Tab-separated table of C-alpha atoms in Angstrom:
chain	number	residue	atom	x	y	z
A	2	ALA	CA	0.000	0.000	0.000
A	3	ALA	CA	2.930	2.320	0.685
A	4	ARG	CA	4.028	2.223	-2.961
A	5	ILE	CA	0.493	3.006	-4.177
A	6	GLN	CA	0.232	5.828	-1.638
A	7	GLU	CA	3.478	7.344	-2.869
A	8	VAL	CA	2.926	6.889	-6.612
A	9	GLU	CA	-0.688	8.047	-6.620
A	10	ASP	CA	-0.265	10.664	-3.878
A	11	ILE	CA	-3.180	9.377	-1.806
A	12	SER	CA	-3.663	8.797	1.917
A	13	ALA	CA	-2.564	5.587	3.611
A	14	GLU	CA	-6.209	4.711	4.254
A	15	GLU	CA	-7.117	5.158	0.579
A	16	ALA	CA	-4.141	3.077	-0.526
A	17	GLU	CA	-4.994	0.264	1.883
A	18	LYS	CA	-8.624	0.292	0.721
A	19	ARG	CA	-7.448	0.122	-2.891
A	20	VAL	CA	-5.266	-2.898	-2.096
A	21	ARG	CA	-8.124	-4.657	-0.289
A	22	ASP	CA	-10.531	-3.928	-3.158
A	23	ASP	CA	-8.038	-5.103	-5.788
A	24	ASP	CA	-7.307	-8.254	-3.793
A	25	LYS	CA	-11.025	-9.028	-3.557
A	26	GLN	CA	-11.472	-8.557	-7.326
A	27	ARG	CA	-8.458	-10.787	-8.030
A	28	LEU	CA	-9.734	-13.464	-5.665
A	29	ASP	CA	-13.170	-13.435	-7.290
A	30	TYR	CA	-11.696	-13.564	-10.810
A	31	PHE	CA	-9.406	-16.506	-10.117
A	32	GLN	CA	-12.102	-18.381	-8.214
A	33	THR	CA	-14.621	-17.849	-11.008
A	34	TYR	CA	-12.450	-18.656	-14.024
A	35	TYR	CA	-9.733	-20.964	-12.676
A	36	LYS	CA	-11.204	-22.421	-9.475
A	37	VAL	CA	-7.992	-21.626	-7.560
A	38	ASN	CA	-7.030	-19.357	-4.680
A	39	TRP	CA	-4.804	-16.701	-6.258
A	40	SER	CA	-3.044	-16.056	-2.938
A	41	ASN	CA	-1.729	-19.643	-2.783
A	42	PRO	CA	1.940	-19.522	-3.884
A	43	ALA	CA	1.744	-23.159	-5.033
A	44	VAL	CA	-0.401	-21.952	-7.975
A	45	TYR	CA	2.551	-20.068	-9.480
A	46	ASP	CA	5.788	-21.192	-11.106
A	47	LEU	CA	7.630	-18.126	-9.794
A	48	CYS	CA	6.898	-15.659	-6.977
A	49	VAL	CA	8.989	-12.497	-6.671
A	50	SER	CA	8.731	-9.816	-4.010
A	51	THR	CA	9.085	-6.547	-5.888
A	52	ALA	CA	9.184	-4.738	-2.545
A	53	ARG	CA	12.593	-6.269	-1.840
A	54	LEU	CA	14.240	-6.188	-5.277
A	55	ASP	CA	14.838	-3.447	-7.810
A	56	SER	CA	13.200	-3.721	-11.235
A	57	SER	CA	16.354	-4.716	-13.135
A	58	THR	CA	16.953	-7.627	-10.740
A	59	VAL	CA	13.333	-8.737	-11.118
A	60	VAL	CA	13.654	-8.643	-14.916
A	61	GLU	CA	16.808	-10.775	-14.776
A	62	LEU	CA	15.127	-13.298	-12.449
A	63	ILE	CA	12.146	-13.602	-14.783
A	64	LYS	CA	14.348	-13.951	-17.858
A	65	THR	CA	16.439	-16.660	-16.173
A	66	ALA	CA	13.361	-18.533	-14.980
A	67	HIS	CA	11.763	-18.286	-18.419
A	68	GLY	CA	14.892	-19.720	-19.999
A	69	LYS	CA	14.808	-22.660	-17.597
A	70	PHE	CA	11.101	-23.331	-18.261
A	71	VAL	CA	11.583	-23.209	-22.026
A	72	GLN	CA	14.459	-25.715	-21.848
A	73	THR	CA	12.375	-28.347	-20.066
């Protein structure tokens, strides 16, 4: 929520509400169309915390992972 608050110049309360609303929409979407819980990390091949890594590192991780998936 802190990143949204900073980027969109909104209050902490507004940012937290936005995150909760977005999470609810995502949950509903994945439940409806895929019958999975989107917050379960086992659903994904790769999970990356963008709060802890800069964008260039994230890009390199994704590229490396993609290369490994394509090889198999």
